[in-house]
PDB file of C-alpha atoms in Angstrom:
ATOM      1  CA  UNK Y   1      -0.601   5.395 -12.667  1.00  0.00           C
ATOM      2  CA  UNK Y   2      -3.189   3.108 -11.855  1.00  0.00           C
ATOM      3  CA  UNK Y   3      -1.650   1.517 -15.865  1.00  0.00           C
ATOM      4  CA  UNK Y   4       1.152   0.641 -13.569  1.00  0.00           C
ATOM      5  CA  UNK Y   5       2.526  -3.047 -13.291  1.00  0.00           C
ATOM      6  CA  UNK Y   6       2.501  -1.802  -9.723  1.00  0.00           C
ATOM      7  CA  UNK Y   7      -0.315  -1.393  -9.118  1.00  0.00           C
ATOM      8  CA  UNK Y   8      -0.612  -4.950 -10.096  1.00  0.00           C
ATOM      9  CA  UNK Y   9       2.014  -5.806  -7.694  1.00  0.00           C
ATOM     10  CA  UNK Y  10       0.580  -4.398  -4.435  1.00  0.00           C
ATOM     11  CA  UNK Y  11      -3.228  -5.773  -5.147  1.00  0.00           C
ATOM     12  CA  UNK Y  12      -2.432  -9.130  -6.318  1.00  0.00           C
ATOM     13  CA  UNK Y  13       0.222  -8.738  -2.687  1.00  0.00           C
ATOM     14  CA  UNK Y  14      -2.535  -7.857  -0.132  1.00  0.00           C
ATOM     15  CA  UNK Y  15      -5.699  -9.701  -1.903  1.00  0.00           C
ATOM     16  CA  UNK Y  16      -3.575 -13.018  -1.125  1.00  0.00           C
ATOM     17  CA  UNK Y  17      -2.252 -11.788   1.761  1.00  0.00           C
ATOM     18  CA  UNK Y  18      -6.415 -11.191   3.178  1.00  0.00           C
ATOM     19  CA  UNK Y  19      -7.228 -14.371   1.467  1.00  0.00           C
ATOM     20  CA  UNK Y  20      -5.495 -16.325   3.787  1.00  0.00           C
ATOM     21  CA  UNK Y  21      -5.760 -14.145   7.307  1.00  0.00           C
ATOM     22  CA  UNK Y  22      -9.107 -14.509   6.159  1.00  0.00           C
ATOM     23  CA  UNK Y  23      -9.447 -18.262   5.977  1.00  0.00           C
ATOM     24  CA  UNK Y  24      -7.419 -18.868   8.635  1.00  0.00           C
ATOM     25  CA  UNK Y  25      -9.492 -16.311  11.108  1.00  0.00           C
ATOM     26  CA  UNK Y  26     -12.494 -18.973   9.335  1.00  0.00           C
ATOM     27  CA  UNK Y  27     -11.441 -21.659  10.138  1.00  0.00           C
ATOM     28  CA  UNK Y  28      -9.799 -20.999  13.204  1.00  0.00           C
ATOM     29  CA  UNK Y  29     -13.054 -19.897  14.322  1.00  0.00           C
ATOM     30  CA  UNK Y  30     -14.772 -23.567  13.323  1.00  0.00           C
ATOM     31  CA  UNK Y  31     -12.107 -24.714  15.493  1.00  0.00           C
ATOM     32  CA  UNK Y  32     -10.785 -27.069  12.161  1.00  0.00           C
ATOM     33  CA  UNK Y  33      -7.679 -25.051  11.032  1.00  0.00           C
ATOM     34  CA  UNK Y  34      -5.981 -27.523   7.919  1.00  0.00           C
ATOM     35  CA  UNK Y  35      -2.229 -27.432   8.114  1.00  0.00           C
ATOM     36  CA  UNK Y  36      -1.925 -26.053   4.814  1.00  0.00           C
ATOM     37  CA  UNK Y  37      -3.966 -22.691   5.963  1.00  0.00           C
ATOM     38  CA  UNK Y  38      -2.135 -22.114   8.598  1.00  0.00           C
ATOM     39  CA  UNK Y  39       1.529 -22.762   6.393  1.00  0.00           C
ATOM     40  CA  UNK Y  40       0.700 -19.949   4.352  1.00  0.00           C
ATOM     41  CA  UNK Y  41      -0.541 -17.483   7.210  1.00  0.00           C
ATOM     42  CA  UNK Y  42       2.773 -17.792   8.548  1.00  0.00           C
ATOM     43  CA  UNK Y  43       5.080 -18.627   5.928  1.00  0.00           C
ATOM     44  CA  UNK Y  44       3.633 -16.553   2.773  1.00  0.00           C
ATOM     45  CA  UNK Y  45       3.417 -13.183   4.486  1.00  0.00           C
ATOM     46  CA  UNK Y  46       7.803 -13.300   4.465  1.00  0.00           C
ATOM     47  CA  UNK Y  47       7.334 -13.152   0.464  1.00  0.00           C
ATOM     48  CA  UNK Y  48       3.560 -11.076  -0.129  1.00  0.00           C
ATOM     49  CA  UNK Y  49       4.475  -8.058   2.254  1.00  0.00           C
ATOM     50  CA  UNK Y  50       7.956  -6.775   0.783  1.00  0.00           C
ATOM     51  CA  UNK Y  51       5.573  -7.117  -2.782  1.00  0.00           C
ATOM     52  CA  UNK Y  52       3.354  -5.041  -1.294  1.00  0.00           C
ATOM     53  CA  UNK Y  53       5.087  -2.058  -0.095  1.00  0.00           C
ATOM     54  CA  UNK Y  54       7.319  -2.597  -3.206  1.00  0.00           C
ATOM     55  CA  UNK Y  55       4.256  -2.482  -5.266  1.00  0.00           C
ATOM     56  CA  UNK Y  56       2.490   0.302  -3.567  1.00  0.00           C
ATOM     57  CA  UNK Y  57       6.299   2.735  -2.955  1.00  0.00           C
ATOM     58  CA  UNK Y  58       6.569   2.102  -7.222  1.00  0.00           C
ATOM     59  CA  UNK Y  59       2.989   2.816  -7.228  1.00  0.00           C
ATOM     60  CA  UNK Y  60       3.838   6.719  -5.133  1.00  0.00           C
ATOM     61  CA  UNK Y  61       7.084   6.552  -7.270  1.00  0.00           C
ATOM     62  CA  UNK Y  62       5.742   6.839 -10.606  1.00  0.00           C
ATOM     63  CA  UNK Y  63       2.796   9.345  -9.410  1.00  0.00           C
ATOM     64  CA  UNK Y  64       5.389  12.148  -7.942  1.00  0.00           C
ATOM     65  CA  UNK Y  65       5.534  13.884 -11.965  1.00  0.00           C
ATOM     66  CA  UNK Y  66       2.138  14.119 -12.307  1.00  0.00           C
ATOM     67  CA  UNK Y  67       1.530  14.948  -8.215  1.00  0.00           C
ATOM     68  CA  UNK Y  68       3.851  17.957  -9.266  1.00  0.00           C
ATOM     69  CA  UNK Y  69       2.605  19.228 -12.348  1.00  0.00           C
ATOM     70  CA  UNK Y  70      -1.299  19.272 -11.012  1.00  0.00           C
ATOM     71  CA  UNK Y  71      -0.988  20.908  -8.583  1.00  0.00           C
ATOM     72  CA  UNK Y  72      -2.814  17.786  -6.890  1.00  0.00           C
ATOM     73  CA  UNK Y  73      -4.304  17.964  -3.133  1.00  0.00           C
ATOM     74  CA  UNK Y  74      -2.113  20.768  -2.879  1.00  0.00           C
ATOM     75  CA  UNK Y  75      -3.540  24.181  -1.644  1.00  0.00           C
ATOM     76  CA  UNK Y  76      -1.225  27.000  -2.065  1.00  0.00           C
ATOM     77  CA  UNK Y  77      -1.082  30.883  -0.488  1.00  0.00           C
ATOM     78  CA  UNK Y  78      -2.541  33.397  -0.662  1.00  0.00           C
ATOM     79  CA  UNK Y  79      -5.951  31.797   0.993  1.00  0.00           C
ATOM     80  CA  UNK Y  80      -7.969  32.932   3.456  1.00  0.00           C
ATOM     81  CA  UNK Y  81      -6.772  30.282   5.727  1.00  0.00           C
ATOM     82  CA  UNK Y  82      -3.694  31.540   5.555  1.00  0.00           C
ATOM     83  CA  UNK Y  83      -2.413  27.933   5.038  1.00  0.00           C
ATOM     84  CA  UNK Y  84      -0.667  25.950   2.864  1.00  0.00           C
ATOM     85  CA  UNK Y  85      -0.091  22.103   1.723  1.00  0.00           C
ATOM     86  CA  UNK Y  86       2.116  19.917  -0.773  1.00  0.00           C
ATOM     87  CA  UNK Y  87       0.964  17.681  -1.189  1.00  0.00           C
ATOM     88  CA  UNK Y  88       3.901  15.701  -3.862  1.00  0.00           C
ATOM     89  CA  UNK Y  89       6.372  16.902  -0.343  1.00  0.00           C
ATOM     90  CA  UNK Y  90       3.908  15.141   1.984  1.00  0.00           C
ATOM     91  CA  UNK Y  91       4.135  12.129  -0.735  1.00  0.00           C
ATOM     92  CA  UNK Y  92       8.161  12.083  -0.585  1.00  0.00           C
ATOM     93  CA  UNK Y  93       7.427  12.223   2.816  1.00  0.00           C
ATOM     94  CA  UNK Y  94       5.050   8.965   2.923  1.00  0.00           C
ATOM     95  CA  UNK Y  95       7.308   6.881   1.025  1.00  0.00           C
ATOM     96  CA  UNK Y  96      10.450   7.488   3.654  1.00  0.00           C
ATOM     97  CA  UNK Y  97       8.438   7.431   6.227  1.00  0.00           C
ATOM     98  CA  UNK Y  98       8.412   3.804   4.616  1.00  0.00           C
ATOM     99  CA  UNK Y  99      12.316   2.603   5.483  1.00  0.00           C
ATOM    100  CA  UNK Y 100      12.282   0.327   8.956  1.00  0.00           C
TER     101      UNK Y 100
END
């Protein structure tokens, strides 16, 4: 999954978002906020947030077959806690929760 293009998509989007955000905070604390930083803070999120969310969703989607086949992080019955958890289903519910 780490080699998927979607990983690069969300890492780049969130990295740029954080660089802009913390640059904005730093310059604001110094009382010297350049217009470019202010513009980037309030404009680029329009592109970067959907890119980041899309990258996350595509990465989760790409991981689903592996998670289902391997049973990754899943707990099946019977066990001493009488509890089961299906990580595959949980990931699908997480993806659905992204819908506004």
